[in-house]
Amino acid sequence: MIKRCSLHPLLAATLSLLCVGVGAAASAPTGASRQVERLDRGTVAITLNRPDAGSNATSSAVFVSWRLLATDAPGTTFNLYRDGKKLNSAPLAVSNFTDTGGTPGARYSVRTIADGQEGSEASAGAVWRQPFLAVPLDKPQDGVTPDGQPYTYEVNDGSAADLDGDGQYELLVKWQPSNAHDNAHAGYTGPTYLDAYRLDGQRLWRIDLGKNIRAGAHYTTYLAYDFDGDGKAEVMAKTADGTVDGAGHVIGDASKDYRNARGYVLDGAEFITVFNGVSGAAMATAPYLPARGTVAAWGDAYGNRVDRFLGGVAYLDGARPSAVFSRGYYTRAVIAAWDWRDGKLSSRWVVDSDRHDAQGKPGLYHQGAHWLSVADADGDGQDDIVYGAATVSGKGTLLYSTGLCHGDALHVGKLDPNRPGLQIFMVHETPSCYGRHGMEMHDAATGAILWSVDGLGKDVGRGVCMDIDPAYPGEECWGAIGGLMSAAGKEISATRPRAMNFGLWWDGDALRESLDGVRIAKWNPASATLDTLLDGAAFGAAANNGSKATPVLSADLLGDWREEVVWRSRDNRSLLVFSTTAPTAIRLPTLMHDTQYRVQVAAQNAGYNQPPHPSFHLGDGMAPPVPQPVHTP
């Protein structure tokens, strides 16, 4: 007779090794083992202030959360200790615990249990006395442009990586001047800076990209990832004459100033540089691919389309990460893949719409979005580049183009669990190109349109996909036109959530919450409203990028599988890292060990930021994800 466990359905299935033996576990997929970060437990403890029954006083409890790793032995459980005393009477299967007797001064630690033996201790830092961790920043000094206009600095898009190999994430931020410009707008800008910080606020380095890198949402993508597998992340970015690395060394010729009278940089050398993650020192520099060439060849002569850049990380060989940088998406589009191996930077391949498409269209030409995504679109074990309406294989060849052209929002993941493979959701900008498919979902492997909504001749500027309604399988999708759509393409309601920028797994269930501006909210299907769970404004948080209203970063940075959100403080003096205190019965490894999710996080600072999606369906009624073969350096 089989012994059954009384657990949350997903937890019971995930822990089938404990309940019904090895035969019940899902088999791992075939293919190469992928390199992932060697992370620690990321243990975090947060004070909960609760009103006492029948009084106006409050009492404290502490919520503790930690990582389950994809590299943990199957069936690993945990013991939790407060000040050396074990708190749990039976091994913990999930990686969170509410200590009703906890105090802000307590010390918490976690030990794994595998094969009946306790592992080493993983301690939390000091208990957070508020619902966020404030990471102090070193704000750059104000400046003045050549035409006498003053500017200040504001925290913009961020990233996270283990730069020093200690198993903890450092945070990276882009400092953007107040006179940053969209490519369509003329004007001088101040230089852009890249900083790296430990969570205690220690700044590791600052890179000054210099006067010859114009500031704006479309100019600078930086990638922080362990590209060479030495256990420490590197940073890659586009540089130019006058860029100063984190060790104070100048790249190229510091005397060069290529800014024209309108503030554009349309001349001079362009580079790609690999920086050491610990020191910020430049380790290798090569000419940027593709070269600028003739400005007008990219669609206009004044400098708008030539300087549209994106970037991402992809496991192009199925095992090790490569960097991907691009140029152009409104007309000509070029994508270049790079490898950093054994101290050498090398070009893996280059895809050029002008060279690879017989007549420049409808292949890659004009098919790019304001963000690129990465996923194994065709299921061959190698990552592919979803460049908006066209997808390029990991081998550097065009898989397909939907021909629906450019758009602003792009989501790639297991959006419909009832269909094989992955799906891509996109909104489109040009009615003459998209026809009746202003908002659509297509098959990631073939490009076949699965369903669409008429754009009514409009630029459909925003759109998002996330599972918010348990009554319908998979992720619900909505945008600036139409109603709320199911993953199967059925209109659930003519009323759609008013927020359509970001999503976040925050509370205890598998549904995703809305993240818009500094507000986390849960969709209430019965009332068709968004109910606020957290308003960061009450804690001095601010969002980025105007109407895009994005955080500095959202990702599974600490604790269990739920996501943290990083906002900037209104005065730009600190990062505010918020982590959930909602208990969950769902057991999942850290999402950062799912490589599709991880690389989408790495590209979150590019263009118009988009929320990351794992390679499996994470939502209501989900099946336990099949383990992905991974290893740490």
XYZ file of C-alpha atoms in Angstrom:
633
model
C 0.000 0.000 0.000
C 1.297 3.448 -0.944
C 1.631 5.924 1.868
C 0.183 9.347 0.969
C 1.009 12.744 2.440
C -1.437 15.491 3.395
C 0.253 18.429 1.744
C -0.402 21.275 -0.689
C -0.866 19.482 -4.072
C 2.271 20.988 -5.607
C 4.285 20.306 -2.476
C 3.041 16.731 -2.330
C 4.020 16.111 -5.928
C 7.380 17.804 -5.535
C 8.121 15.750 -2.436
C 7.031 12.488 -4.048
C 10.438 11.039 -3.223
C 9.595 11.351 0.462
C 6.077 9.995 0.062
C 6.059 7.233 -2.527
C 9.675 6.531 -3.395
C 12.029 7.160 -6.275
C 9.725 5.807 -8.962
C 7.355 8.751 -8.565
C 9.911 11.430 -9.387
C 9.883 13.113 -12.796
C 12.844 12.140 -14.919
C 15.334 14.830 -15.871
C 15.343 15.950 -19.509
C 18.107 14.818 -21.779
C 20.792 17.270 -22.845
C 23.777 19.062 -21.465
C 23.991 20.189 -17.871
C 23.837 23.972 -17.670
C 26.169 26.106 -15.580
C 24.405 27.978 -12.774
C 25.602 30.107 -9.877
C 26.869 28.493 -6.668
C 24.466 30.295 -4.342
C 24.219 30.147 -0.576
C 20.884 29.748 1.219
C 20.047 33.457 0.958
C 18.468 33.229 4.413
C 16.475 36.316 5.356
C 14.563 37.091 8.565
C 11.986 39.889 8.698
C 10.111 41.258 11.711
C 6.327 41.013 11.632
C 4.472 43.534 13.762
C 0.999 42.280 14.616
C -1.744 43.882 16.723
C -2.370 42.098 20.015
C -5.902 40.794 20.453
C -7.996 43.110 22.576
C -5.370 45.845 22.930
C -3.744 48.664 21.041
C -0.285 47.162 21.520
C 1.655 45.149 18.993
C 3.673 41.978 19.345
C 6.499 40.731 17.181
C 7.056 37.599 15.211
C 9.732 36.868 12.633
C 9.279 35.423 9.151
C 12.306 33.410 7.982
C 12.866 32.315 4.407
C 15.708 30.576 2.594
C 16.656 29.007 -0.725
C 16.071 25.503 -1.938
C 18.733 24.973 -4.607
C 18.386 23.066 -7.864
C 21.610 21.300 -6.883
C 20.191 20.016 -3.588
C 19.715 16.271 -3.255
C 16.149 15.130 -4.003
C 14.038 15.129 -0.857
C 16.249 17.603 1.009
C 14.471 19.065 4.035
C 15.483 21.611 6.652
C 15.861 22.388 10.337
C 15.525 25.998 11.491
C 17.274 27.334 14.598
C 16.779 30.485 16.642
C 19.724 31.306 18.896
C 20.845 27.689 18.615
C 17.436 26.189 19.502
C 15.612 24.130 16.882
C 12.165 25.563 16.149
C 10.560 22.802 14.087
C 9.342 19.518 15.552
C 9.546 17.730 12.193
C 11.815 18.434 9.198
C 10.604 21.337 7.104
C 9.833 20.562 3.470
C 9.136 24.153 2.476
C 11.758 26.861 2.836
C 9.903 29.398 4.972
C 8.743 29.544 8.573
C 6.905 32.028 10.789
C 8.448 32.147 14.275
C 5.707 33.453 16.539
C 8.197 33.742 19.394
C 10.782 35.588 17.359
C 12.334 38.902 18.327
C 14.294 41.478 16.301
C 17.456 40.597 18.198
C 17.302 36.863 17.469
C 19.835 34.981 15.357
C 18.483 32.465 12.833
C 20.201 29.676 10.974
C 19.153 26.850 8.665
C 20.592 23.364 8.231
C 19.764 20.960 5.431
C 18.782 17.364 6.105
C 19.761 14.801 3.479
C 19.904 11.042 4.044
C 19.063 11.731 7.677
C 22.147 13.888 8.228
C 22.286 17.604 8.961
C 24.414 19.773 6.712
C 26.382 22.902 7.482
C 24.801 25.959 9.032
C 23.510 28.818 6.858
C 22.894 31.907 8.965
C 20.680 34.875 8.283
C 22.036 38.345 8.799
C 20.458 40.719 11.263
C 16.676 40.529 11.414
C 15.117 43.223 9.232
C 13.155 45.574 11.482
C 11.143 46.891 8.527
C 9.779 45.162 5.399
C 12.783 46.128 3.298
C 16.560 46.264 3.354
C 18.012 49.703 2.633
C 21.256 49.517 0.657
C 23.036 52.897 0.809
C 24.364 54.300 -2.467
C 27.095 56.723 -3.474
C 25.265 59.218 -5.659
C 27.426 60.816 -8.406
C 28.059 64.546 -8.351
C 25.918 66.851 -10.456
C 27.327 68.143 -13.742
C 26.957 70.738 -16.503
C 26.696 70.087 -20.255
C 28.903 71.873 -22.842
C 26.023 74.280 -23.507
C 25.777 75.221 -19.831
C 22.787 73.117 -18.744
C 23.023 71.544 -15.256
C 22.015 67.953 -14.581
C 21.699 65.627 -11.605
C 21.682 61.835 -11.236
C 18.972 59.272 -10.641
C 19.136 55.515 -10.095
C 17.885 53.680 -13.161
C 17.874 50.023 -14.226
C 19.631 47.385 -12.140
C 21.000 43.880 -12.213
C 22.212 41.229 -9.777
C 25.127 38.811 -9.908
C 27.559 37.071 -7.590
C 30.579 39.180 -8.457
C 32.967 37.882 -5.784
C 31.996 34.207 -5.662
C 30.723 34.149 -2.066
C 27.274 32.799 -2.980
C 25.497 36.095 -2.317
C 24.170 38.496 -4.915
C 25.654 41.926 -5.369
C 23.459 44.629 -6.886
C 24.433 46.668 -9.926
C 22.835 49.955 -10.919
C 22.973 52.311 -13.836
C 23.159 55.972 -12.827
C 21.307 58.003 -15.432
C 21.617 61.790 -15.724
C 18.478 63.907 -15.530
C 19.103 65.018 -19.123
C 19.069 61.480 -20.537
C 17.278 61.383 -23.874
C 15.310 59.077 -26.079
C 17.146 58.586 -29.370
C 14.501 60.626 -31.199
C 15.334 63.721 -29.126
C 18.379 65.949 -29.543
C 20.437 67.341 -26.668
C 23.601 66.756 -24.677
C 23.541 64.258 -21.841
C 25.776 63.710 -18.864
C 27.819 60.496 -18.725
C 26.276 57.210 -17.582
C 27.837 55.387 -14.617
C 27.659 51.717 -13.658
C 28.084 50.854 -9.955
C 28.293 47.573 -8.045
C 27.324 47.269 -4.356
C 27.289 44.595 -1.724
C 24.051 44.401 0.238
C 25.665 46.257 3.142
C 26.212 49.251 0.851
C 29.920 48.725 0.192
C 30.632 49.979 -3.302
C 32.937 47.655 -5.196
C 33.571 49.925 -8.179
C 32.243 52.582 -10.527
C 32.592 52.530 -14.317
C 32.265 55.877 -16.106
C 31.069 55.145 -19.638
C 32.234 58.607 -20.673
C 31.076 61.431 -22.891
C 30.990 59.282 -26.034
C 28.226 56.985 -24.739
C 24.969 58.942 -24.857
C 22.593 58.462 -21.918
C 19.102 57.064 -22.404
C 16.957 53.944 -22.203
C 18.129 52.565 -25.545
C 21.876 53.251 -25.403
C 23.292 51.171 -22.565
C 22.718 47.499 -21.822
C 25.091 45.887 -19.356
C 25.288 42.163 -18.671
C 26.437 40.765 -15.314
C 26.968 36.994 -15.491
C 29.599 34.337 -14.901
C 30.493 33.873 -18.567
C 33.686 31.866 -18.087
C 32.561 29.565 -15.282
C 35.158 30.606 -12.704
C 32.472 31.154 -10.047
C 32.591 34.953 -10.265
C 30.467 37.088 -12.562
C 31.929 39.424 -15.156
C 30.272 42.558 -16.535
C 30.030 43.294 -20.259
C 28.943 46.577 -21.816
C 29.327 48.764 -24.875
C 32.137 51.299 -24.336
C 33.863 54.066 -26.307
C 36.894 56.333 -26.315
C 37.098 57.864 -22.859
C 35.312 55.145 -20.876
C 37.016 54.796 -17.471
C 36.973 51.336 -15.893
C 36.504 50.567 -12.216
C 40.242 50.672 -11.596
C 40.610 54.177 -13.091
C 42.065 53.122 -16.454
C 40.888 54.783 -19.654
C 39.682 52.733 -22.596
C 40.707 54.152 -25.968
C 41.595 57.836 -26.347
C 40.435 60.078 -23.493
C 40.932 63.233 -25.564
C 38.223 62.347 -28.089
C 34.828 64.043 -27.962
C 32.537 62.875 -30.746
C 29.369 64.655 -29.636
C 27.902 66.775 -32.409
C 26.088 70.093 -31.996
C 22.790 68.268 -31.387
C 24.270 66.055 -28.675
C 24.351 62.830 -30.720
C 27.436 60.610 -30.972
C 27.591 59.515 -34.618
C 31.314 59.118 -35.095
C 34.292 57.543 -33.376
C 35.323 54.120 -32.128
C 32.849 51.802 -30.409
C 33.884 48.831 -28.294
C 32.617 45.886 -26.333
C 34.436 45.455 -23.012
C 34.603 42.694 -20.410
C 35.096 44.009 -16.861
C 36.253 42.096 -13.808
C 33.300 41.733 -11.457
C 35.296 42.338 -8.270
C 37.483 45.277 -9.303
C 35.643 46.685 -12.318
C 38.920 46.602 -14.264
C 38.699 46.121 -18.022
C 40.009 42.665 -18.957
C 39.371 42.676 -22.711
C 38.078 45.125 -25.308
C 37.128 44.533 -28.953
C 35.389 46.567 -31.690
C 31.626 46.594 -31.232
C 29.701 44.442 -33.688
C 28.195 45.662 -35.862
C 30.097 48.829 -36.631
C 28.051 52.000 -37.018
C 28.925 52.390 -40.687
C 26.799 54.907 -42.561
C 24.238 56.380 -40.170
C 21.533 56.710 -42.820
C 21.780 52.997 -43.631
C 19.878 52.316 -40.396
C 16.775 54.254 -41.446
C 17.428 57.951 -40.716
C 20.339 60.361 -40.965
C 20.075 62.157 -37.612
C 20.922 59.265 -35.293
C 17.716 57.724 -34.000
C 17.678 54.208 -35.423
C 21.438 53.647 -35.599
C 21.798 53.729 -31.821
C 19.085 51.347 -30.693
C 20.925 48.753 -28.608
C 19.826 45.640 -26.723
C 21.603 42.800 -24.943
C 21.086 39.479 -23.241
C 22.652 36.247 -22.010
C 22.025 32.928 -23.757
C 23.195 29.318 -23.437
C 23.822 29.066 -27.160
C 25.660 25.741 -26.864
C 23.174 24.435 -24.300
C 25.731 24.376 -21.490
C 27.640 27.643 -21.037
C 26.449 31.245 -21.203
C 27.328 33.617 -24.027
C 26.674 37.338 -24.315
C 24.409 38.745 -27.007
C 24.470 42.389 -28.069
C 22.510 43.987 -30.884
C 21.946 47.143 -32.885
C 18.793 48.298 -34.632
C 15.247 46.983 -34.789
C 13.075 49.497 -36.662
C 14.751 48.712 -39.984
C 18.113 46.968 -40.265
C 18.816 44.706 -37.276
C 22.087 43.001 -36.334
C 22.651 40.551 -33.465
C 26.154 39.534 -32.365
C 27.024 36.698 -29.975
C 30.211 36.755 -27.890
C 32.085 34.229 -25.750
C 34.340 35.004 -22.790
C 36.417 31.889 -22.263
C 39.861 31.372 -20.698
C 40.618 35.093 -20.627
C 39.732 35.634 -24.285
C 36.834 37.513 -25.860
C 35.725 36.041 -29.184
C 32.894 36.495 -31.656
C 30.643 33.420 -31.910
C 28.387 34.600 -34.746
C 26.726 37.675 -36.249
C 23.244 37.814 -37.802
C 22.568 40.802 -40.079
C 19.112 41.425 -41.581
C 20.724 43.102 -44.597
C 22.980 40.137 -45.216
C 20.882 37.138 -44.240
C 17.510 38.068 -45.683
C 17.181 38.013 -49.448
C 15.517 41.431 -49.628
C 15.856 42.712 -46.074
C 12.345 41.558 -45.184
C 10.265 39.982 -43.786
C 13.074 38.180 -41.913
C 14.799 40.103 -39.134
C 14.291 43.476 -40.823
C 11.909 45.708 -38.762
C 10.935 42.785 -36.524
C 12.786 43.802 -33.344
C 11.103 44.850 -30.120
C 12.243 47.317 -27.447
C 13.613 44.319 -25.539
C 14.989 40.934 -26.533
C 14.177 37.722 -24.715
C 16.014 34.416 -24.476
C 14.533 30.913 -24.283
C 14.959 27.499 -25.871
C 12.214 28.292 -28.355
C 12.407 25.103 -30.418
C 13.279 22.636 -27.653
C 16.644 21.543 -29.069
C 18.494 22.237 -25.799
C 20.120 25.436 -27.063
C 18.852 28.919 -26.271
C 17.399 31.071 -29.023
C 17.079 34.843 -29.307
C 13.499 36.098 -29.407
C 14.079 39.441 -31.060
C 10.447 40.464 -30.997
C 8.514 39.288 -34.044
C 11.473 37.218 -35.290
C 13.410 34.467 -33.540
C 17.070 33.605 -34.217
C 18.400 30.152 -33.360
C 21.288 29.485 -31.020
C 23.331 28.689 -34.118
C 22.861 32.185 -35.494
C 20.273 31.443 -38.174
C 16.772 32.818 -38.574
C 14.168 30.391 -37.223
C 11.175 32.382 -38.435
C 9.537 35.789 -38.586
C 5.872 36.456 -37.946
C 6.221 39.546 -40.139
C 4.141 41.601 -37.688
C 6.995 44.053 -37.059
C 8.173 46.118 -34.108
C 6.480 46.349 -30.708
C 7.116 47.565 -27.177
C 6.219 44.593 -24.940
C 7.312 40.960 -25.159
C 6.731 37.915 -22.916
C 8.256 34.473 -23.468
C 7.522 31.403 -21.371
C 5.214 28.465 -20.758
C 2.186 30.716 -21.050
C -0.296 27.976 -21.971
C 0.320 24.702 -20.083
C -2.116 22.875 -22.374
C 0.078 23.411 -25.427
C 3.438 21.796 -26.153
C 6.573 23.926 -25.911
C 6.763 27.633 -25.150
C 4.672 30.579 -26.288
C 5.431 34.221 -27.089
C 3.077 37.105 -26.367
C 3.697 40.426 -28.088
C 2.021 43.738 -28.851
C 2.742 45.591 -32.086
C 3.151 49.177 -33.156
C 2.577 49.496 -36.923
C -0.967 48.792 -38.221
C 0.178 48.645 -41.836
C 2.388 45.738 -40.820
C 0.443 43.889 -38.121
C -2.908 44.024 -39.933
C -5.494 42.635 -37.510
C -2.922 41.162 -35.090
C -2.231 44.136 -32.811
C -1.852 41.888 -29.781
C -1.099 38.211 -30.246
C 0.316 34.965 -28.933
C 2.396 32.757 -31.219
C 4.153 29.428 -30.978
C 7.764 29.927 -29.908
C 9.080 27.123 -32.124
C 7.272 27.912 -35.384
C 5.927 31.459 -35.169
C 2.382 30.237 -35.901
C -0.197 32.729 -34.585
C -2.263 31.006 -31.896
C -4.677 33.873 -31.285
C -4.773 37.631 -31.693
C -6.745 40.773 -30.921
C -7.395 43.466 -33.526
C -5.260 46.532 -32.824
C -7.902 48.833 -34.327
C -5.246 50.727 -36.236
C -3.429 51.809 -33.072
C 0.082 51.567 -31.667
C -0.573 48.945 -28.970
C 1.981 50.316 -26.568
C 1.754 47.984 -23.566
C 0.887 44.387 -22.802
C 1.548 41.751 -20.156
C 0.993 38.037 -19.463
C 0.704 36.453 -16.011
C -1.549 33.949 -14.267
C -4.012 36.047 -12.268
C -7.255 34.047 -12.531
C -7.397 30.427 -11.250
C -10.551 29.732 -13.269
C -8.574 29.574 -16.526
C -5.517 27.416 -17.241
C -2.261 29.233 -17.858
C -1.433 32.904 -17.973
C -3.918 35.630 -18.663
C -2.845 38.342 -21.102
C -3.977 41.905 -21.636
C -2.771 45.109 -23.188
C -3.698 48.606 -24.249
C -6.542 47.267 -26.426
C -9.136 44.562 -25.923
C -10.176 42.769 -22.751
C -8.620 40.214 -20.440
C -7.650 37.157 -22.499
C -7.073 33.579 -21.401
C -3.958 31.702 -22.544
C -6.191 29.891 -25.032
C -7.323 33.175 -26.583
C -10.759 33.442 -24.997
C -11.898 36.837 -23.751
C -12.538 36.339 -20.033
C -13.840 39.831 -19.477
C -14.069 43.124 -21.289
C -12.623 44.636 -18.100
C -8.863 44.254 -17.860
C -6.484 45.248 -15.043
C -5.476 48.861 -15.426
C -1.866 47.990 -14.593
C 0.100 46.345 -17.399
C 3.794 46.882 -16.754
C 5.306 44.200 -14.499
C 4.462 41.105 -12.487
C 5.765 39.588 -9.258
C 5.286 36.320 -7.365
C 4.675 37.739 -3.901
C 2.002 36.050 -1.816
C 1.599 32.387 -0.878
C -0.157 30.973 -3.948
C 1.165 30.305 -7.447
C -0.729 33.193 -9.057
C 1.343 36.221 -10.018
C 0.703 39.674 -8.657
C 0.753 42.965 -10.534
C 3.808 45.164 -10.040
C 3.197 48.646 -11.340
C 5.049 51.715 -10.170
C 5.625 51.149 -6.452
C 2.462 49.134 -5.932
C 2.070 45.350 -5.646
C -1.550 44.315 -6.132
C -3.583 41.123 -6.546
C -6.282 40.743 -9.161
C -9.704 39.998 -7.714
C -11.641 38.206 -10.474
C -14.977 38.570 -8.673
C -14.826 42.357 -8.445
C -12.489 42.863 -11.430
C -10.249 45.062 -9.295
C -6.624 45.134 -8.170
C -6.323 44.884 -4.381
C -3.180 46.505 -2.979
C -0.826 44.214 -1.050
C 2.067 46.645 -0.671
C 2.425 50.327 -1.466
C 6.111 51.240 -1.598
C 5.263 54.939 -1.552
C 4.664 54.661 2.190
C 8.332 53.729 2.589
C 9.769 56.388 0.266
C 10.095 54.164 -2.817
C 10.093 55.509 -6.378
C 9.754 53.855 -9.790
C 11.790 54.343 -12.967
C 11.287 55.135 -16.622
C 8.224 57.361 -16.617
C 5.049 55.699 -17.831
C 6.832 52.338 -17.959
C 6.851 52.598 -14.128
C 9.421 49.850 -13.655
C 11.455 48.886 -10.592
C 15.229 48.976 -10.488
C 15.005 45.176 -10.549
C 12.623 42.333 -9.778
C 13.991 38.817 -9.290
C 14.282 35.938 -6.834
C 17.230 37.439 -4.961
C 16.740 36.125 -1.403
C 14.806 33.550 0.550
C 12.452 31.058 -1.077
C 11.225 31.010 -4.675
C 9.130 34.194 -4.424
C 10.523 37.352 -5.981
C 12.010 40.444 -4.397
C 11.465 43.912 -5.788
C 14.178 46.577 -5.700
C 13.022 50.170 -5.875
C 15.109 53.311 -5.538
C 14.459 55.720 -2.707
C 12.921 59.018 -3.755
C 16.132 60.856 -2.897
C 18.276 58.342 -4.856
C 20.427 57.710 -1.799
C 19.585 54.035 -1.390
C 18.097 50.919 -2.914
C 15.078 49.496 -1.104
C 14.967 45.688 -1.340
C 11.502 44.377 -0.423
C 10.911 40.686 0.332
C 7.592 38.973 1.037
C 6.529 37.827 4.508
C 3.603 35.717 3.305
C 3.894 32.012 4.179
C 3.693 29.564 1.285
C 3.184 25.807 1.130
C 4.713 25.638 -2.341
C 8.159 24.094 -2.561
C 10.302 25.182 -5.509
C 14.035 25.657 -6.046
C 15.192 29.224 -6.431
C 13.967 30.574 -9.750
C 17.512 31.811 -10.400
C 18.537 28.186 -10.988
C 16.085 27.989 -13.884
C 18.340 29.293 -16.624
C 15.552 30.782 -18.749
C 14.374 32.866 -15.811
C 17.949 33.748 -14.880
C 18.945 35.058 -18.309
C 15.739 37.051 -18.597
C 16.648 38.683 -15.271
C 20.139 39.444 -16.630
C 18.592 41.367 -19.550
C 16.068 43.220 -17.430
C 18.061 46.458 -17.638
C 17.827 46.580 -21.457
C 15.387 48.790 -23.362
C 11.814 48.617 -22.099
C 12.179 46.262 -19.127
C 10.002 43.144 -19.024
C 9.342 40.712 -16.154
C 11.107 37.315 -16.310
C 9.374 33.989 -16.984
C 10.743 30.534 -16.057
C 10.931 27.687 -18.546
C 7.993 25.910 -16.854
C 4.451 26.960 -16.101
C 4.397 28.628 -12.702
C 0.759 29.243 -11.896
C -2.412 27.830 -10.424
C -2.709 24.055 -10.780
C 0.842 23.749 -12.029
C 2.549 20.411 -12.326
C 5.896 19.940 -10.590
C 8.577 21.243 -12.964
C 10.840 18.630 -14.529
C 14.333 19.189 -13.088
C 16.753 20.849 -15.484
C 20.264 19.337 -15.467
C 22.462 22.006 -13.892
C 25.839 22.250 -12.230
C 27.804 24.926 -10.403
C 31.377 25.973 -11.277
